[in-house]
C-alpha positions as semicolon CSV with decimal commas, in nm:
position;residue;x (nm);y (nm);z (nm)
1;A;0,947;-0,851;-1,742
2;N;0,850;-0,486;-1,729
3;W;0,499;-0,340;-1,713
4;E;0,615;-0,031;-1,899
5;S;0,643;-0,242;-2,218
6;G;0,268;-0,308;-2,205
7;S;0,305;-0,680;-2,137
8;L;0,169;-0,844;-1,825
9;P;0,431;-1,049;-1,637
10;G;0,357;-1,385;-1,481
11;A;0,402;-1,540;-1,137
12;G;0,767;-1,631;-1,198
13;D;0,870;-1,292;-1,334
14;D;1,060;-1,010;-1,167
15;V;0,934;-0,662;-1,253
16;V;1,153;-0,352;-1,275
17;I;0,982;-0,013;-1,300
18;D;1,208;0,283;-1,373
19;G;0,940;0,541;-1,462
20;D;0,568;0,579;-1,399
21;A;0,351;0,268;-1,441
22;I;-0,027;0,242;-1,408
23;I;-0,183;-0,103;-1,380
24;E;-0,556;-0,165;-1,424
25;A;-0,654;-0,529;-1,448
26;A;-0,979;-0,698;-1,353
27;A;-0,792;-1,025;-1,294
28;E;-0,557;-1,106;-1,007
29;I;-0,193;-1,032;-1,091
30;E;0,090;-1,238;-0,945
31;V;0,461;-1,168;-0,991
32;R;0,773;-1,275;-0,806
33;D;0,954;-0,950;-0,714
34;I;0,895;-0,582;-0,794
35;E;1,165;-0,316;-0,796
36;L;1,074;0,052;-0,811
37;A;1,379;0,253;-0,918
38;D;1,463;0,587;-0,757
39;G;1,183;0,834;-0,838
40;A;0,961;0,570;-1,004
41;S;0,591;0,523;-0,928
42;L;0,352;0,230;-0,947
43;T;-0,022;0,298;-0,945
44;I;-0,251;-0,004;-0,915
45;R;-0,626;0,040;-0,968
46;D;-0,912;-0,201;-0,903
47;S;-0,689;-0,508;-0,889
48;T;-0,537;-0,769;-0,663
49;L;-0,157;-0,785;-0,677
50;R;0,040;-1,068;-0,516
51;F;0,419;-1,056;-0,490
52;R;0,705;-1,197;-0,287
53;D;0,918;-0,884;-0,238
54;L;0,874;-0,521;-0,335
55;S;1,165;-0,279;-0,303
56;G;1,110;0,094;-0,334
57;G;1,388;0,327;-0,439
58;E;1,456;0,672;-0,303
59;A;1,161;0,910;-0,354
60;S;0,955;0,637;-0,525
61;Q;0,578;0,598;-0,482
62;L;0,330;0,309;-0,443
63;D;-0,031;0,418;-0,501
64;A;-0,294;0,147;-0,440
65;Q;-0,641;0,260;-0,549
66;S;-0,928;0,027;-0,454
67;T;-0,680;-0,258;-0,460
68;V;-0,572;-0,559;-0,255
69;L;-0,193;-0,600;-0,217
70;V;-0,051;-0,920;-0,068
71;G;0,321;-0,980;-0,024
72;D;0,595;-1,119;0,194
73;S;0,808;-0,806;0,226
74;L;0,827;-0,442;0,128
75;E;1,157;-0,260;0,176
76;T;1,198;0,111;0,110
77;R;1,464;0,379;0,094
78;S;1,441;0,741;0,205
79;G;1,146;0,945;0,080
80;F;0,927;0,650;-0,019
81;G;0,556;0,728;-0,036
82;F;0,266;0,488;0,026
83;R;-0,089;0,589;-0,072
84;F;-0,368;0,347;0,017
85;N;-0,688;0,481;-0,137
86;P;-0,935;0,255;0,031
87;S;-0,731;-0,058;-0,020
88;L;-0,629;-0,365;0,181
89;I;-0,255;-0,405;0,224
90;D;-0,141;-0,739;0,370
91;I;0,240;-0,755;0,383
92;E;0,431;-0,969;0,630
93;T;0,729;-0,734;0,686
94;I;0,768;-0,366;0,598
95;T;1,118;-0,223;0,643
96;L;1,169;0,153;0,617
97;G;1,519;0,258;0,509
98;G;1,457;0,624;0,590
99;P;1,175;0,874;0,631
100;A;0,854;0,769;0,455
101;T;0,495;0,888;0,426
102;M;0,192;0,661;0,451
103;S;-0,138;0,809;0,335
104;F;-0,456;0,622;0,428
105;G;-0,773;0,690;0,230
106;L;-1,097;0,699;0,428
107;G;-1,391;0,634;0,197
108;G;-1,632;0,492;0,454
109;A;-1,674;0,335;0,796
110;Q;-1,618;-0,028;0,688
111;R;-1,269;-0,188;0,692
112;A;-1,130;-0,287;0,355
113;R;-1,132;-0,667;0,310
114;A;-1,028;-0,907;0,036
115;P;-1,121;-0,974;-0,232
116;S;-1,356;-0,692;-0,330
117;S;-1,449;-0,486;-0,024
118;V;-1,238;-0,184;-0,120
119;G;-1,312;0,162;-0,259
120;A;-1,621;0,369;-0,177
121;G;-1,776;0,281;0,161
122;Y;-1,448;0,141;0,300
123;H;-1,131;0,272;0,463
124;A;-0,773;0,167;0,395
125;R;-0,638;-0,112;0,611
126;L;-0,278;-0,220;0,664
127;L;-0,201;-0,566;0,802
128;A;0,166;-0,635;0,883
129;D;0,345;-0,875;1,115
130;Q;0,638;-0,632;1,138
131;L;0,684;-0,263;1,061
132;V;1,049;-0,177;1,116
133;G;1,219;0,163;1,093
134;D;1,187;0,524;1,195
135;G;1,055;0,842;1,043
136;L;0,711;0,725;0,932
137;N;0,468;1,010;0,875
138;L;0,096;0,932;0,867
139;E;-0,152;1,124;0,650
140;I;-0,528;1,077;0,629
141;E;-0,723;1,155;0,312
142;L;-1,106;1,174;0,305
143;L;-1,251;1,029;-0,017
144;Y;-1,591;0,973;-0,180
145;D;-1,747;1,256;0,025
146;Y;-1,701;1,049;0,344
147;Q;-1,715;1,251;0,667
148;P;-1,651;1,053;0,987
149;T;-1,896;1,123;1,267
150;G;-1,788;1,222;1,617
151;G;-1,666;0,922;1,815
152;A;-1,605;0,705;1,506
153;V;-1,321;0,455;1,554
154;L;-1,146;0,343;1,236
155;V;-0,871;0,081;1,267
156;I;-0,636;0,146;0,976
157;A;-0,325;-0,045;1,085
158;E;-0,303;-0,384;1,254
159;L;0,055;-0,472;1,342
160;G;0,172;-0,804;1,482
161;Q;0,427;-0,629;1,705
162;D;0,505;-0,280;1,823
163;G;0,606;-0,072;1,524
164;P;0,754;0,273;1,496
165;A;0,552;0,566;1,628
166;F;0,373;0,769;1,364
167;A;0,496;1,127;1,336
168;G;0,255;1,416;1,289
169;L;-0,042;1,281;1,487
170;A;-0,252;1,520;1,692
171;E;-0,234;1,488;2,069
172;G;-0,453;1,199;2,185
173;A;-0,445;1,014;1,853
174;A;-0,343;0,649;1,867
């Protein structure tokens, strides 16, 4: 099955995306595995996507916009980009196969939660039992005119074990 053909795959289908795909669905979407080819991008808006495994090719992009993503594993190659625009990402194991960038959208002081507490008023939230690999660069994006106040503490990543250190953080950031 392939989203680029305009059809919506089912829970037993594998999805291959070799270009740019944009998914907007009010209903929950469930597929078996997703493969993003080198340079491909998948944008998911206002949806819940459940999958077993997602593999991201070199220089590919996953852009979750006001979305809940739930999966067993996500494995990437060099140059992969994650963009979580206040979304909840709940993936058991994330394995980085080279340098990657993770961009977290801050749209409010509340943590994103399933099924519908995402978007304006919330900030992106990553839940993972394991985050394995090196070269992860963290970016923060302010959205929906949100401006954090002094002393605000926003928990954007909750990892079950020690993960790789984020590159590019200011001194004193955790």
